[in-house]
Amino acid sequence: MTGRLIMVSNRIPTEAEPSGGLVVALHDCLTAQGGTWIGSSGEARENPRDGLYQIASGDYDRYAFDLSREEFDSYYLGYANSVLWPLFHRRAELMEVQPGHAAGYLAVNARLAAMLKGFLRPDDVLWIHDYHFLPLAACLRELGVQNRIGFFLHIPFPVASDVPALPEADALTGWIAAHDVFGLQTQADVNRCVILFEQRLGAGISGDGTIAAEGRRFLPLACPIGIDAKGFRAVAEASQAGARISMAPDQKLVLGVDRLDYSKGLVQRFEGFGTYVKTRRDSDPKATLLQIAPPSREDVEAYQDMREALDLTAGNINGEYGEIDWTPIRYIRRPVPRDDLAGLYRRAAAGLVTPLADGMNLVAKEYVAAQDPDDPGVLILSHFAGAAEQMGAALIINPYDAGEMAQALSQALTMPLDERKARHAALWRSVVEQDIGWWTDRFLNALTGRDMAQVA
Ligand code: GDG
């Protein structure tokens, strides 16, 4: 790659050594090859500064831009998180379409495009992340920018029949086709993208995997994101957190870890676990579900509603089945430090990952990486997590079926050691081979290694 790599994501990390899956991945990628990271300063500012400003530099440069209160409300809380997020997670009924929010979203993207145009050199390569910036490339093309532009969608691609619920549905194909590479988590996402172009524009996929549409040609690419598997395994081995859990020796720990989000299927998970507790046979061990769920997006109404539903469900199950020396569900609604989390994963006999829709789900991969290969726990994984495409050796379940979840818990908690080891070995292979370095290489090779920007 001759030019600079310019990364754009919603929020720019301000720490010298940021933590958290994706942020670490992008940090490592930029540290290795240099470049620039651009993102918003995160919160609404009373006196937003004009333009991009440099916030730190080391192995690579970081530039931030501020959002006004109105921009934060319309672009971030409004359109991105109350329209695109629910729609793309197949929850159109949770959309809040409000006047001015789409315009605010488009205006932030247009403003960022104008700032980037002044910043870009002709051979720079731009890599844009996620649903906050779907129209950014189209705005840049309108300004005459011809650089190579890639995009990675971290969340699921919507089902074509849901797309008309988006008031801006007619613009979506133009936003997507403005990129050279449009990265998606799974082959199923790519298939949904292809169907959208076929249905709306009659545009088919060519032999080389590209789609010609809207006067351009772009590559929809399945590029499943991974984790730093070896690094996470080492953190889990060193963590003391598992030893801090007090439980009777004959009881098993089941772990859930999720941002508090309606897409993660937490109410259904509690109900499935409740069914296990209720229908457990004598041969099934007694178990406790430890659910860690740090709050997110608390300003959005749908999140407040699901938090209440979850409190109610956990309270009901604990009240109904709890005993004086045993609580079925332990629920921590605060973030837990990352090395503690790794130790808890390792201590848990089963990892319960049951989203109703999820782009990938890194928790599934972290759970596998954290296990002791000589005595591993069992991953129970929703069919609707993108991770299920690579992780078929997990117990794959339907998260809407509490009986099936209870059955999988019984199978996991009584599984013979040989079967646990065989399943874990297969899962570990996929997690360590398709790790975070593999992901960045795969995406950047596609973006820089092919000549696809020519007009169709
Ligand atoms: C989006 C997509 C896609 C959670 N609680 C704590 C904590 N976490 C960490 C986990 C994991 C991360 O947060 C969550 O990652 P996920 O992938 O599960 O989910 P999203 O946040 O929804 O991410 C998703 C991802 O982007 C990447 O492309 O996989 O589908 O929705 O790393 O460990 N970390 C700490 N304390 C907690 O309490 N330290």
Coordinates of C-alpha atoms and ligand atoms in Angstrom, one line a residue, residues 19-22 85 89 129-131 152-156 185 224-227 232 256-261 263-264 292-297 332-342 345 353 355 357-366 385-387 436 439, ligand 1:
S19 CA -9.1 -1.4 25.5
G20 CA -12.2 -3.2 24.1
G21 CA -12.3 -5.6 21.1
L22 CA -12.7 -3.6 18.0
W85 CA -30.0 -0.3 14.6
H89 CA -31.5 -6.2 13.8
H129 CA -16.7 1.6 10.0
D130 CA -20.3 0.9 10.7
Y131 CA -23.8 2.1 10.3
F152 CA -17.2 -2.6 7.2
L153 CA -20.7 -3.2 8.6
H154 CA -20.4 -4.6 12.1
I155 CA -24.1 -5.3 12.4
P156 CA -26.4 -7.6 10.3
Q185 CA -19.7 -10.3 8.8
P224 CA -15.9 -12.3 9.7
I225 CA -14.3 -10.3 12.5
G226 CA -12.1 -12.2 15.0
I227 CA -10.4 -11.5 18.3
F232 CA -7.1 -13.4 25.3
G256 CA -23.7 -14.6 29.9
V257 CA -21.8 -11.4 28.9
D258 CA -23.5 -8.7 26.8
R259 CA -24.1 -5.0 26.4
L260 CA -27.6 -4.5 27.8
D261 CA -29.3 -4.4 24.3
S263 CA -30.8 -7.6 20.2
K264 CA -29.0 -9.8 22.7
I292 CA -22.9 -9.5 33.2
A293 CA -24.7 -6.7 31.3
P294 CA -23.2 -3.2 31.3
P295 CA -25.8 -0.7 30.3
S296 CA -25.6 1.1 26.9
R297 CA -27.6 3.8 25.1
I332 CA -24.5 -7.6 37.4
R333 CA -25.5 -4.5 35.5
R334 CA -22.1 -2.8 35.5
P335 CA -19.0 -3.3 33.5
V336 CA -16.5 -5.8 34.8
P337 CA -12.7 -5.4 34.2
R338 CA -11.5 -7.3 31.1
D339 CA -9.1 -9.6 32.9
D340 CA -11.8 -10.5 35.5
L341 CA -14.1 -11.2 32.6
A342 CA -11.6 -13.6 31.0
Y345 CA -15.3 -17.2 31.1
V353 CA -24.7 -16.6 23.9
P355 CA -28.8 -13.1 20.6
A357 CA -29.8 -11.0 15.8
D358 CA -26.0 -10.1 16.0
G359 CA -23.5 -9.2 13.4
M360 CA -20.9 -11.5 14.8
N361 CA -20.7 -11.7 18.6
L362 CA -17.2 -11.6 20.0
V363 CA -18.3 -13.0 23.3
A364 CA -18.7 -16.4 21.7
K365 CA -15.1 -16.3 20.5
E366 CA -13.7 -14.9 23.8
A385 CA -25.3 -14.8 15.8
G386 CA -23.1 -14.2 12.8
A387 CA -20.5 -16.3 14.7
I436 CA -8.2 -10.3 14.4
W439 CA -9.6 -10.1 9.5
Ligands
GDG1 C1 -20.8 -5.0 17.5 C2 -21.8 -6.0 16.9 C3 -19.9 -7.5 16.5 C4 -19.1 -6.8 27.4 N1 -19.3 -6.6 28.7 C5 -18.2 -6.2 29.3 C6 -17.2 -6.2 28.2 N2 -17.8 -6.6 27.1 C7 -17.1 -6.7 25.8 C8 -17.1 -8.2 25.4 C9 -16.9 -8.0 23.9 C10 -17.6 -6.7 23.6 O1 -17.8 -6.1 24.8 C11 -19.0 -7.0 23.0 O2 -18.8 -7.4 21.7 P1 -19.9 -8.1 20.8 O3 -19.4 -8.5 19.6 O4 -20.5 -9.2 21.6 O5 -21.1 -7.0 20.7 P2 -21.4 -5.4 20.3 O6 -20.9 -4.5 21.3 O7 -22.8 -5.4 20.0 O8 -20.5 -5.2 18.9 C12 -21.3 -7.4 17.1 C13 -19.0 -6.4 17.0 O9 -19.5 -5.1 16.8 C14 -17.6 -6.4 16.3 O10 -17.7 -6.4 14.9 O11 -19.4 -8.8 16.9 O12 -22.2 -8.3 16.4 O13 -23.1 -5.8 17.5 O14 -15.5 -7.9 23.6 O15 -16.0 -8.8 26.1 N3 -15.9 -5.9 28.5 C15 -15.6 -5.5 29.7 N4 -16.5 -5.5 30.8 C16 -17.8 -5.8 30.6 O16 -18.5 -5.8 31.5 N5 -14.3 -5.2 30.0

